Amino acid sequence: MGTSVFVVGIPLARLTVIVHPSLARTCKAKKTGRLRAKLKDDDDPLLQAAIHGASLRFQETFRPEPLFIDPYAGCFLPPNVEKDMEQYPLHYCLATKFIDDKLLSTMNHIDGLKQVVLLTDGMDTRPYRLSWPTSTIIFDISPESVFKRAAQKLEGVGAKIPKSCLFLHVPLESSDILEILRRKGFNGNRPSIWVFQGLSVTTLADFDELVSIVSSLAMKGCLFLGELPVWLAESEVGSKSSTKQWMDKLFMSNGFKVEMIHYGEVATNLGKELASSECEYILFVAEHLRFSDDQMETWRREFQRIEEDADEDGFEEL
């Protein structure tokens, strides 16, 4: 039985490794019967989906010319799982690379951007593996049970957040995610960037609620990017024009201008070939066009102050 290695340190030239089996890889959200059987020891579908995503990053790390290196994905994988040697599509890994690059380039080119919100499956290793600017605050919104399990695994392999950064978790199950984010220090008067990849949503209403939360908290001009499951689309998925119209309507209703990113273009820009043209996700980047609730409140207070100052000076109107 073949095995792979789990990286616990980078760069590749100085790897410290632990031998660990890897998982099969597929672009589609549904699992094959074989993979389902291998994950039978734990029936939590959210955990299975998170492990599946980790396995895709793990296998990409050890390709001859990987799109990215995830030195921690291997610690999440279950034992006694044979490696699937079949060729696999690159959609998920292309999206991960695209999001990684967009995150860091945006962070490094906009003054004051120190807030990152990751809407994830609970096993996103970006807080540990990306080179964050000093004083970055990273918020992770994900299932509580998966996040706790992942945190224990990461601690066990010595994964650490940069000392100059702060990492905070918000349980997906929280009754008021917006309020908890604020309570933990999120500031709607400061720039932020939001990522949606891996977070499980069961209905269109669930996703629309999340977009509404982002719209309330994100300043005008902030970015929201990630992968959206195709099945959320109300229109015919096979029609690119109708899917785009649906995306425009969904995001614009929450104050975002959205752009659909084609996986094939991402692959070409990275010098890769897409193994399959079919994928059950839509890669997107959306720009917020509205002021956040905090910005509106700041404006209201400033306007009130100006009015009060004018009254004190003997003017009834501005």
PDB file of C-alpha atoms in Angstrom:
ATOM      1  CA  MET A   1       0.000   0.000   0.000  1.00  0.00           C
ATOM      2  CA  GLY A   2       1.391   3.368  -1.028  1.00  0.00           C
ATOM      3  CA  THR A   3       1.880   6.197   1.403  1.00  0.00           C
ATOM      4  CA  SER A   4       2.590   9.904   1.219  1.00  0.00           C
ATOM      5  CA  VAL A   5       4.250  12.339   3.564  1.00  0.00           C
ATOM      6  CA  PHE A   6       2.816  15.119   5.702  1.00  0.00           C
ATOM      7  CA  VAL A   7       4.876  18.296   5.710  1.00  0.00           C
ATOM      8  CA  VAL A   8       5.378  20.056   9.012  1.00  0.00           C
ATOM      9  CA  GLY A   9       7.877  22.637   7.867  1.00  0.00           C
ATOM     10  CA  ILE A  10       8.827  24.665   4.822  1.00  0.00           C
ATOM     11  CA  PRO A  11      10.664  25.418   2.559  1.00  0.00           C
ATOM     12  CA  LEU A  12      10.698  22.104   0.689  1.00  0.00           C
ATOM     13  CA  ALA A  13      14.483  21.982   0.763  1.00  0.00           C
ATOM     14  CA  ARG A  14      14.362  21.593   4.556  1.00  0.00           C
ATOM     15  CA  LEU A  15      11.306  19.414   5.050  1.00  0.00           C
ATOM     16  CA  THR A  16      10.557  17.639   8.284  1.00  0.00           C
ATOM     17  CA  VAL A  17       8.058  14.926   7.454  1.00  0.00           C
ATOM     18  CA  ILE A  18       5.704  12.425   9.006  1.00  0.00           C
ATOM     19  CA  VAL A  19       4.603   9.468   6.900  1.00  0.00           C
ATOM     20  CA  HIS A  20       0.827   9.557   6.462  1.00  0.00           C
ATOM     21  CA  PRO A  21      -1.652   8.149   3.902  1.00  0.00           C
ATOM     22  CA  SER A  22      -3.579  10.510   1.646  1.00  0.00           C
ATOM     23  CA  LEU A  23      -7.158  10.637   0.376  1.00  0.00           C
ATOM     24  CA  ALA A  24      -8.764  10.431  -3.041  1.00  0.00           C
ATOM     25  CA  ARG A  25      -9.464  13.637  -4.874  1.00  0.00           C
ATOM     26  CA  THR A  26     -12.426  14.800  -6.886  1.00  0.00           C
ATOM     27  CA  CYS A  27     -13.818  18.197  -7.894  1.00  0.00           C
ATOM     28  CA  LYS A  28     -17.429  17.254  -7.245  1.00  0.00           C
ATOM     29  CA  ALA A  29     -18.989  17.900  -3.863  1.00  0.00           C
ATOM     30  CA  LYS A  30     -20.515  14.415  -3.646  1.00  0.00           C
ATOM     31  CA  LYS A  31     -18.300  11.603  -2.394  1.00  0.00           C
ATOM     32  CA  THR A  32     -17.750   8.329  -4.197  1.00  0.00           C
ATOM     33  CA  GLY A  33     -18.958   5.132  -2.557  1.00  0.00           C
ATOM     34  CA  ARG A  34     -15.369   4.074  -1.883  1.00  0.00           C
ATOM     35  CA  LEU A  35     -14.462   7.326  -0.171  1.00  0.00           C
ATOM     36  CA  ARG A  36     -17.658   7.223   1.890  1.00  0.00           C
ATOM     37  CA  ALA A  37     -16.750   3.771   3.125  1.00  0.00           C
ATOM     38  CA  LYS A  38     -13.275   4.901   4.113  1.00  0.00           C
ATOM     39  CA  LEU A  39     -14.674   7.729   6.198  1.00  0.00           C
ATOM     40  CA  LYS A  40     -17.287   5.493   7.806  1.00  0.00           C
ATOM     41  CA  ASP A  41     -15.631   5.761  11.224  1.00  0.00           C
ATOM     42  CA  ASP A  42     -17.092   9.250  11.589  1.00  0.00           C
ATOM     43  CA  ASP A  43     -20.580  10.025  10.286  1.00  0.00           C
ATOM     44  CA  ASP A  44     -20.404  13.813  10.639  1.00  0.00           C
ATOM     45  CA  PRO A  45     -20.904  15.100   7.049  1.00  0.00           C
ATOM     46  CA  LEU A  46     -19.325  18.462   7.908  1.00  0.00           C
ATOM     47  CA  LEU A  47     -16.215  16.727   9.213  1.00  0.00           C
ATOM     48  CA  GLN A  48     -16.063  14.460   6.170  1.00  0.00           C
ATOM     49  CA  ALA A  49     -16.314  17.438   3.817  1.00  0.00           C
ATOM     50  CA  ALA A  50     -13.541  19.254   5.700  1.00  0.00           C
ATOM     51  CA  ILE A  51     -11.265  16.194   5.594  1.00  0.00           C
ATOM     52  CA  HIS A  52     -11.978  15.849   1.886  1.00  0.00           C
ATOM     53  CA  GLY A  53     -10.886  19.443   1.265  1.00  0.00           C
ATOM     54  CA  ALA A  54      -7.740  18.899   3.326  1.00  0.00           C
ATOM     55  CA  SER A  55      -6.920  15.820   1.268  1.00  0.00           C
ATOM     56  CA  LEU A  56      -7.060  17.834  -1.956  1.00  0.00           C
ATOM     57  CA  ARG A  57      -4.594  20.383  -0.581  1.00  0.00           C
ATOM     58  CA  PHE A  58      -2.410  17.573   0.752  1.00  0.00           C
ATOM     59  CA  GLN A  59      -2.138  15.873  -2.639  1.00  0.00           C
ATOM     60  CA  GLU A  60      -1.494  19.183  -4.417  1.00  0.00           C
ATOM     61  CA  THR A  61       1.397  19.884  -2.042  1.00  0.00           C
ATOM     62  CA  PHE A  62       3.235  16.805  -3.323  1.00  0.00           C
ATOM     63  CA  ARG A  63       2.648  17.237  -7.037  1.00  0.00           C
ATOM     64  CA  PRO A  64       5.888  17.826  -9.022  1.00  0.00           C
ATOM     65  CA  GLU A  65       5.041  21.522  -9.477  1.00  0.00           C
ATOM     66  CA  PRO A  66       2.417  22.334  -6.842  1.00  0.00           C
ATOM     67  CA  LEU A  67       0.183  25.366  -7.090  1.00  0.00           C
ATOM     68  CA  PHE A  68       0.713  25.919  -3.378  1.00  0.00           C
ATOM     69  CA  ILE A  69       2.149  24.182  -0.336  1.00  0.00           C
ATOM     70  CA  ASP A  70      -0.071  23.327   2.601  1.00  0.00           C
ATOM     71  CA  PRO A  71       2.305  21.994   5.272  1.00  0.00           C
ATOM     72  CA  TYR A  72      -0.509  21.134   7.697  1.00  0.00           C
ATOM     73  CA  ALA A  73      -3.271  19.479   5.623  1.00  0.00           C
ATOM     74  CA  GLY A  74      -1.891  15.992   6.273  1.00  0.00           C
ATOM     75  CA  CYS A  75      -2.524  16.112  10.011  1.00  0.00           C
ATOM     76  CA  PHE A  76      -6.293  16.019   9.400  1.00  0.00           C
ATOM     77  CA  LEU A  77      -6.317  12.854   7.304  1.00  0.00           C
ATOM     78  CA  PRO A  78      -7.611   9.582   8.779  1.00  0.00           C
ATOM     79  CA  PRO A  79      -5.333   6.505   8.964  1.00  0.00           C
ATOM     80  CA  ASN A  80      -5.454   3.469   6.688  1.00  0.00           C
ATOM     81  CA  VAL A  81      -6.662   5.286   3.591  1.00  0.00           C
ATOM     82  CA  GLU A  82      -5.164   4.255   0.274  1.00  0.00           C
ATOM     83  CA  LYS A  83      -4.036   6.906  -2.171  1.00  0.00           C
ATOM     84  CA  ASP A  84      -6.162   7.246  -5.282  1.00  0.00           C
ATOM     85  CA  MET A  85      -3.747   7.471  -8.219  1.00  0.00           C
ATOM     86  CA  GLU A  86      -6.414   8.479 -10.760  1.00  0.00           C
ATOM     87  CA  GLN A  87      -5.995  11.802 -12.535  1.00  0.00           C
ATOM     88  CA  TYR A  88      -8.067  14.495 -10.861  1.00  0.00           C
ATOM     89  CA  PRO A  89      -9.400  17.907 -11.870  1.00  0.00           C
ATOM     90  CA  LEU A  90      -7.653  20.971 -10.525  1.00  0.00           C
ATOM     91  CA  HIS A  91     -10.670  23.180  -9.830  1.00  0.00           C
ATOM     92  CA  TYR A  92     -10.469  23.231  -6.017  1.00  0.00           C
ATOM     93  CA  CYS A  93      -6.704  23.696  -6.004  1.00  0.00           C
ATOM     94  CA  LEU A  94      -6.880  26.386  -8.673  1.00  0.00           C
ATOM     95  CA  ALA A  95      -9.473  28.206  -6.569  1.00  0.00           C
ATOM     96  CA  THR A  96      -7.316  27.845  -3.454  1.00  0.00           C
ATOM     97  CA  LYS A  97      -4.288  29.288  -5.257  1.00  0.00           C
ATOM     98  CA  PHE A  98      -6.362  32.117  -6.733  1.00  0.00           C
ATOM     99  CA  ILE A  99      -7.825  33.007  -3.328  1.00  0.00           C
ATOM    100  CA  ASP A 100      -4.414  32.820  -1.618  1.00  0.00           C
ATOM    101  CA  ASP A 101      -2.880  35.198  -4.145  1.00  0.00           C
ATOM    102  CA  LYS A 102      -5.834  37.586  -4.132  1.00  0.00           C
ATOM    103  CA  LEU A 103      -5.816  37.718  -0.341  1.00  0.00           C
ATOM    104  CA  LEU A 104      -2.150  38.575  -0.027  1.00  0.00           C
ATOM    105  CA  SER A 105      -1.983  40.980  -2.969  1.00  0.00           C
ATOM    106  CA  THR A 106      -4.983  42.897  -1.625  1.00  0.00           C
ATOM    107  CA  MET A 107      -3.601  42.927   1.911  1.00  0.00           C
ATOM    108  CA  ASN A 108      -0.230  44.229   0.751  1.00  0.00           C
ATOM    109  CA  HIS A 109      -1.508  46.981  -1.548  1.00  0.00           C
ATOM    110  CA  ILE A 110      -4.214  48.653   0.546  1.00  0.00           C
ATOM    111  CA  ASP A 111      -3.260  50.720   3.567  1.00  0.00           C
ATOM    112  CA  GLY A 112      -5.029  49.761   6.756  1.00  0.00           C
ATOM    113  CA  LEU A 113      -6.353  46.402   5.579  1.00  0.00           C
ATOM    114  CA  LYS A 114      -5.865  44.320   8.701  1.00  0.00           C
ATOM    115  CA  GLN A 115      -9.130  42.355   8.988  1.00  0.00           C
ATOM    116  CA  VAL A 116      -9.655  39.023   7.247  1.00  0.00           C
ATOM    117  CA  VAL A 117     -12.808  36.937   7.618  1.00  0.00           C
ATOM    118  CA  LEU A 118     -12.627  33.308   6.477  1.00  0.00           C
ATOM    119  CA  LEU A 119     -15.944  31.468   5.996  1.00  0.00           C
ATOM    120  CA  THR A 120     -14.598  27.915   6.036  1.00  0.00           C
ATOM    121  CA  ASP A 121     -15.176  24.215   6.713  1.00  0.00           C
ATOM    122  CA  GLY A 122     -13.178  24.411   9.966  1.00  0.00           C
ATOM    123  CA  MET A 123      -9.928  23.012   8.548  1.00  0.00           C
ATOM    124  CA  ASP A 124      -8.702  26.031   6.609  1.00  0.00           C
ATOM    125  CA  THR A 125      -4.958  26.332   7.241  1.00  0.00           C
ATOM    126  CA  ARG A 126      -4.571  29.818   5.739  1.00  0.00           C
ATOM    127  CA  PRO A 127      -4.159  31.445   9.184  1.00  0.00           C
ATOM    128  CA  TYR A 128      -1.064  29.247   9.695  1.00  0.00           C
ATOM    129  CA  ARG A 129       0.484  28.907   6.235  1.00  0.00           C
ATOM    130  CA  LEU A 130       0.135  32.364   4.636  1.00  0.00           C
ATOM    131  CA  SER A 131       2.516  35.265   5.277  1.00  0.00           C
ATOM    132  CA  TRP A 132       0.200  37.794   6.883  1.00  0.00           C
ATOM    133  CA  PRO A 133       1.122  41.470   7.297  1.00  0.00           C
ATOM    134  CA  THR A 134       1.872  42.619  10.832  1.00  0.00           C
ATOM    135  CA  SER A 135      -1.128  43.118  13.133  1.00  0.00           C
ATOM    136  CA  THR A 136      -3.586  41.237  10.933  1.00  0.00           C
ATOM    137  CA  ILE A 137      -6.760  40.087  12.714  1.00  0.00           C
ATOM    138  CA  ILE A 138      -8.108  36.841  11.232  1.00  0.00           C
ATOM    139  CA  PHE A 139     -11.664  35.733  11.968  1.00  0.00           C
ATOM    140  CA  ASP A 140     -12.702  32.155  11.139  1.00  0.00           C
ATOM    141  CA  ILE A 141     -16.421  31.350  10.814  1.00  0.00           C
ATOM    142  CA  SER A 142     -16.881  27.580  10.705  1.00  0.00           C
ATOM    143  CA  PRO A 143     -18.615  24.619  12.410  1.00  0.00           C
ATOM    144  CA  GLU A 144     -17.571  24.518  16.063  1.00  0.00           C
ATOM    145  CA  SER A 145     -17.010  20.753  16.301  1.00  0.00           C
ATOM    146  CA  VAL A 146     -14.817  20.615  13.194  1.00  0.00           C
ATOM    147  CA  PHE A 147     -12.822  23.690  14.205  1.00  0.00           C
ATOM    148  CA  LYS A 148     -12.066  22.292  17.689  1.00  0.00           C
ATOM    149  CA  ARG A 149     -10.909  18.985  16.241  1.00  0.00           C
ATOM    150  CA  ALA A 150      -8.736  20.778  13.677  1.00  0.00           C
ATOM    151  CA  ALA A 151      -7.249  23.057  16.351  1.00  0.00           C
ATOM    152  CA  GLN A 152      -6.158  20.026  18.381  1.00  0.00           C
ATOM    153  CA  LYS A 153      -4.544  18.426  15.337  1.00  0.00           C
ATOM    154  CA  LEU A 154      -2.735  21.637  14.420  1.00  0.00           C
ATOM    155  CA  GLU A 155      -1.468  22.109  17.958  1.00  0.00           C
ATOM    156  CA  GLY A 156      -0.195  18.551  17.875  1.00  0.00           C
ATOM    157  CA  VAL A 157       2.053  19.271  14.875  1.00  0.00           C
ATOM    158  CA  GLY A 158       3.255  22.620  16.214  1.00  0.00           C
ATOM    159  CA  ALA A 159       1.321  24.919  13.880  1.00  0.00           C
ATOM    160  CA  LYS A 160       1.347  28.516  15.122  1.00  0.00           C
ATOM    161  CA  ILE A 161      -0.202  31.826  14.131  1.00  0.00           C
ATOM    162  CA  PRO A 162       2.359  34.627  13.507  1.00  0.00           C
ATOM    163  CA  LYS A 163       3.065  36.384  16.807  1.00  0.00           C
ATOM    164  CA  SER A 164       2.088  39.760  15.395  1.00  0.00           C
ATOM    165  CA  CYS A 165      -1.358  38.498  14.324  1.00  0.00           C
ATOM    166  CA  LEU A 166      -4.574  37.576  16.123  1.00  0.00           C
ATOM    167  CA  PHE A 167      -6.759  34.571  15.227  1.00  0.00           C
ATOM    168  CA  LEU A 168     -10.363  34.416  16.460  1.00  0.00           C
ATOM    169  CA  HIS A 169     -13.043  31.780  15.887  1.00  0.00           C
ATOM    170  CA  VAL A 170     -16.774  32.420  15.506  1.00  0.00           C
ATOM    171  CA  PRO A 171     -18.948  29.270  15.602  1.00  0.00           C
ATOM    172  CA  LEU A 172     -21.174  28.909  12.553  1.00  0.00           C
ATOM    173  CA  GLU A 173     -23.939  27.772  14.898  1.00  0.00           C
ATOM    174  CA  SER A 174     -23.996  31.147  16.693  1.00  0.00           C
ATOM    175  CA  SER A 175     -27.419  32.770  16.883  1.00  0.00           C
ATOM    176  CA  ASP A 176     -26.031  36.185  15.900  1.00  0.00           C
ATOM    177  CA  ILE A 177     -22.788  35.958  13.914  1.00  0.00           C
ATOM    178  CA  LEU A 178     -22.803  39.664  13.139  1.00  0.00           C
ATOM    179  CA  GLU A 179     -22.979  40.657  16.804  1.00  0.00           C
ATOM    180  CA  ILE A 180     -20.328  38.131  17.849  1.00  0.00           C
ATOM    181  CA  LEU A 181     -17.925  39.428  15.192  1.00  0.00           C
ATOM    182  CA  ARG A 182     -18.380  42.931  16.554  1.00  0.00           C
ATOM    183  CA  ARG A 183     -17.965  41.715  20.121  1.00  0.00           C
ATOM    184  CA  LYS A 184     -14.700  40.027  19.182  1.00  0.00           C
ATOM    185  CA  GLY A 185     -13.365  43.258  17.762  1.00  0.00           C
ATOM    186  CA  PHE A 186     -14.425  43.474  14.115  1.00  0.00           C
ATOM    187  CA  ASN A 187     -14.558  47.137  13.104  1.00  0.00           C
ATOM    188  CA  GLY A 188     -16.785  48.177  10.216  1.00  0.00           C
ATOM    189  CA  ASN A 189     -14.882  51.453   9.909  1.00  0.00           C
ATOM    190  CA  ARG A 190     -11.739  49.591   8.867  1.00  0.00           C
ATOM    191  CA  PRO A 191     -11.061  47.767   5.583  1.00  0.00           C
ATOM    192  CA  SER A 192     -11.605  44.022   5.466  1.00  0.00           C
ATOM    193  CA  ILE A 193     -11.522  41.147   3.002  1.00  0.00           C
ATOM    194  CA  TRP A 194     -13.865  38.159   3.124  1.00  0.00           C
ATOM    195  CA  VAL A 195     -13.356  34.622   1.789  1.00  0.00           C
ATOM    196  CA  PHE A 196     -16.014  31.956   1.231  1.00  0.00           C
ATOM    197  CA  GLN A 197     -14.528  28.499   0.621  1.00  0.00           C
ATOM    198  CA  GLY A 198     -15.618  25.246   2.200  1.00  0.00           C
ATOM    199  CA  LEU A 199     -18.352  26.604   4.471  1.00  0.00           C
ATOM    200  CA  SER A 200     -21.419  24.383   4.258  1.00  0.00           C
ATOM    201  CA  VAL A 201     -24.697  26.073   3.339  1.00  0.00           C
ATOM    202  CA  THR A 202     -27.866  24.026   2.886  1.00  0.00           C
ATOM    203  CA  THR A 203     -30.174  26.584   1.270  1.00  0.00           C
ATOM    204  CA  LEU A 204     -30.014  29.711  -0.853  1.00  0.00           C
ATOM    205  CA  ALA A 205     -31.531  31.597   2.098  1.00  0.00           C
ATOM    206  CA  ASP A 206     -28.553  30.577   4.264  1.00  0.00           C
ATOM    207  CA  PHE A 207     -26.076  31.954   1.756  1.00  0.00           C
ATOM    208  CA  ASP A 208     -28.106  35.116   1.219  1.00  0.00           C
ATOM    209  CA  GLU A 209     -28.075  35.686   4.989  1.00  0.00           C
ATOM    210  CA  LEU A 210     -24.289  35.341   5.046  1.00  0.00           C
ATOM    211  CA  VAL A 211     -23.918  37.819   2.185  1.00  0.00           C
ATOM    212  CA  SER A 212     -26.190  40.182   4.091  1.00  0.00           C
ATOM    213  CA  ILE A 213     -23.902  39.923   7.141  1.00  0.00           C
ATOM    214  CA  VAL A 214     -20.874  40.711   4.986  1.00  0.00           C
ATOM    215  CA  SER A 215     -22.717  43.664   3.476  1.00  0.00           C
ATOM    216  CA  SER A 216     -23.547  45.059   6.925  1.00  0.00           C
ATOM    217  CA  LEU A 217     -19.970  44.811   8.199  1.00  0.00           C
ATOM    218  CA  ALA A 218     -17.758  45.454   5.169  1.00  0.00           C
ATOM    219  CA  MET A 219     -16.715  48.978   4.241  1.00  0.00           C
ATOM    220  CA  LYS A 220     -17.433  50.315   0.786  1.00  0.00           C
ATOM    221  CA  GLY A 221     -14.795  48.964  -1.605  1.00  0.00           C
ATOM    222  CA  CYS A 222     -14.036  45.803   0.378  1.00  0.00           C
ATOM    223  CA  LEU A 223     -13.772  42.461  -1.425  1.00  0.00           C
ATOM    224  CA  PHE A 224     -15.743  39.253  -0.930  1.00  0.00           C
ATOM    225  CA  LEU A 225     -14.388  36.279  -2.895  1.00  0.00           C
ATOM    226  CA  GLY A 226     -14.531  32.526  -3.009  1.00  0.00           C
ATOM    227  CA  GLU A 227     -16.317  29.485  -4.387  1.00  0.00           C
ATOM    228  CA  LEU A 228     -20.101  29.302  -4.583  1.00  0.00           C
ATOM    229  CA  PRO A 229     -21.818  25.903  -5.087  1.00  0.00           C
ATOM    230  CA  VAL A 230     -23.525  25.779  -8.478  1.00  0.00           C
ATOM    231  CA  TRP A 231     -26.582  24.053  -7.030  1.00  0.00           C
ATOM    232  CA  LEU A 232     -27.508  27.295  -5.282  1.00  0.00           C
ATOM    233  CA  ALA A 233     -28.292  28.831  -8.647  1.00  0.00           C
ATOM    234  CA  GLU A 234     -32.002  29.053  -9.372  1.00  0.00           C
ATOM    235  CA  SER A 235     -31.440  29.261 -13.113  1.00  0.00           C
ATOM    236  CA  GLU A 236     -30.195  26.655 -15.577  1.00  0.00           C
ATOM    237  CA  VAL A 237     -26.562  25.973 -14.657  1.00  0.00           C
ATOM    238  CA  GLY A 238     -25.680  24.963 -18.193  1.00  0.00           C
ATOM    239  CA  SER A 239     -26.334  28.480 -19.458  1.00  0.00           C
ATOM    240  CA  LYS A 240     -23.472  30.840 -18.665  1.00  0.00           C
ATOM    241  CA  SER A 241     -25.581  33.912 -19.369  1.00  0.00           C
ATOM    242  CA  SER A 242     -28.416  32.859 -17.052  1.00  0.00           C
ATOM    243  CA  THR A 243     -25.961  31.906 -14.284  1.00  0.00           C
ATOM    244  CA  LYS A 244     -24.317  35.316 -14.585  1.00  0.00           C
ATOM    245  CA  GLN A 245     -27.692  37.052 -14.402  1.00  0.00           C
ATOM    246  CA  TRP A 246     -28.544  35.064 -11.283  1.00  0.00           C
ATOM    247  CA  MET A 247     -25.195  35.920  -9.691  1.00  0.00           C
ATOM    248  CA  ASP A 248     -25.618  39.614 -10.531  1.00  0.00           C
ATOM    249  CA  LYS A 249     -29.084  39.658  -8.972  1.00  0.00           C
ATOM    250  CA  LEU A 250     -28.018  37.748  -5.845  1.00  0.00           C
ATOM    251  CA  PHE A 251     -25.023  39.939  -5.074  1.00  0.00           C
ATOM    252  CA  MET A 252     -26.396  43.286  -6.238  1.00  0.00           C
ATOM    253  CA  SER A 253     -29.393  42.866  -3.914  1.00  0.00           C
ATOM    254  CA  ASN A 254     -26.830  42.977  -1.086  1.00  0.00           C
ATOM    255  CA  GLY A 255     -24.805  45.846  -2.507  1.00  0.00           C
ATOM    256  CA  PHE A 256     -22.073  43.920  -4.345  1.00  0.00           C
ATOM    257  CA  LYS A 257     -20.805  44.086  -7.898  1.00  0.00           C
ATOM    258  CA  VAL A 258     -19.731  40.530  -8.724  1.00  0.00           C
ATOM    259  CA  GLU A 259     -17.408  39.053 -11.332  1.00  0.00           C
ATOM    260  CA  MET A 260     -17.382  35.363 -12.227  1.00  0.00           C
ATOM    261  CA  ILE A 261     -13.845  34.027 -12.602  1.00  0.00           C
ATOM    262  CA  HIS A 262     -13.340  31.190 -15.080  1.00  0.00           C
ATOM    263  CA  TYR A 263     -11.254  28.304 -13.780  1.00  0.00           C
ATOM    264  CA  GLY A 264      -9.779  27.803 -17.237  1.00  0.00           C
ATOM    265  CA  GLU A 265      -8.386  31.341 -17.250  1.00  0.00           C
ATOM    266  CA  VAL A 266      -6.885  30.840 -13.800  1.00  0.00           C
ATOM    267  CA  ALA A 267      -5.256  27.616 -14.994  1.00  0.00           C
ATOM    268  CA  THR A 268      -3.858  29.276 -18.117  1.00  0.00           C
ATOM    269  CA  ASN A 269      -2.433  32.168 -16.104  1.00  0.00           C
ATOM    270  CA  LEU A 270      -0.680  29.646 -13.870  1.00  0.00           C
ATOM    271  CA  GLY A 271       0.612  27.577 -16.782  1.00  0.00           C
ATOM    272  CA  LYS A 272      -1.636  24.621 -15.948  1.00  0.00           C
ATOM    273  CA  GLU A 273      -4.102  22.509 -17.876  1.00  0.00           C
ATOM    274  CA  LEU A 274      -7.554  21.853 -16.462  1.00  0.00           C
ATOM    275  CA  ALA A 275      -8.121  18.108 -16.255  1.00  0.00           C
ATOM    276  CA  SER A 276     -11.882  18.556 -16.568  1.00  0.00           C
ATOM    277  CA  SER A 277     -14.064  21.435 -17.753  1.00  0.00           C
ATOM    278  CA  GLU A 278     -16.938  20.502 -15.433  1.00  0.00           C
ATOM    279  CA  CYS A 279     -17.091  21.719 -11.868  1.00  0.00           C
ATOM    280  CA  GLU A 280     -19.872  22.204  -9.359  1.00  0.00           C
ATOM    281  CA  TYR A 281     -18.580  25.534  -8.078  1.00  0.00           C
ATOM    282  CA  ILE A 282     -18.503  29.128  -9.285  1.00  0.00           C
ATOM    283  CA  LEU A 283     -15.362  31.141  -8.548  1.00  0.00           C
ATOM    284  CA  PHE A 284     -16.179  34.786  -7.879  1.00  0.00           C
ATOM    285  CA  VAL A 285     -14.853  38.156  -6.720  1.00  0.00           C
ATOM    286  CA  ALA A 286     -17.347  40.762  -5.479  1.00  0.00           C
ATOM    287  CA  GLU A 287     -16.730  44.406  -4.578  1.00  0.00           C
ATOM    288  CA  HIS A 288     -18.904  46.058  -1.950  1.00  0.00           C
ATOM    289  CA  LEU A 289     -20.601  49.236  -3.213  1.00  0.00           C
ATOM    290  CA  ARG A 290     -22.364  50.296  -0.017  1.00  0.00           C
ATOM    291  CA  PHE A 291     -21.196  51.838   3.230  1.00  0.00           C
ATOM    292  CA  SER A 292     -21.037  49.494   6.224  1.00  0.00           C
ATOM    293  CA  ASP A 293     -23.425  49.944   9.141  1.00  0.00           C
ATOM    294  CA  ASP A 294     -20.550  51.390  11.175  1.00  0.00           C
ATOM    295  CA  GLN A 295     -19.705  53.864   8.424  1.00  0.00           C
ATOM    296  CA  MET A 296     -23.323  54.978   8.275  1.00  0.00           C
ATOM    297  CA  GLU A 297     -23.432  55.366  12.046  1.00  0.00           C
ATOM    298  CA  THR A 298     -20.219  57.414  11.994  1.00  0.00           C
ATOM    299  CA  TRP A 299     -21.661  59.635   9.270  1.00  0.00           C
ATOM    300  CA  ARG A 300     -24.912  60.051  11.243  1.00  0.00           C
ATOM    301  CA  ARG A 301     -23.045  61.116  14.371  1.00  0.00           C
ATOM    302  CA  GLU A 302     -20.870  63.542  12.436  1.00  0.00           C
ATOM    303  CA  PHE A 303     -23.888  65.067  10.760  1.00  0.00           C
ATOM    304  CA  GLN A 304     -25.623  65.399  14.135  1.00  0.00           C
ATOM    305  CA  ARG A 305     -22.525  67.064  15.607  1.00  0.00           C
ATOM    306  CA  ILE A 306     -22.395  69.573  12.751  1.00  0.00           C
ATOM    307  CA  GLU A 307     -26.070  70.384  13.264  1.00  0.00           C
ATOM    308  CA  GLU A 308     -25.547  70.892  17.007  1.00  0.00           C
ATOM    309  CA  ASP A 309     -22.523  73.129  16.413  1.00  0.00           C
ATOM    310  CA  ALA A 310     -24.544  75.193  13.949  1.00  0.00           C
ATOM    311  CA  ASP A 311     -27.366  75.626  16.469  1.00  0.00           C
ATOM    312  CA  GLU A 312     -24.877  76.789  19.091  1.00  0.00           C
ATOM    313  CA  ASP A 313     -23.598  79.422  16.652  1.00  0.00           C
ATOM    314  CA  GLY A 314     -27.130  80.731  16.186  1.00  0.00           C
ATOM    315  CA  PHE A 315     -27.959  79.026  12.913  1.00  0.00           C
ATOM    316  CA  GLU A 316     -31.142  77.041  12.558  1.00  0.00           C
ATOM    317  CA  GLU A 317     -30.119  75.345   9.337  1.00  0.00           C
ATOM    318  CA  LEU A 318     -26.875  74.406   7.610  1.00  0.00           C
TER     319      LEU A 318
END
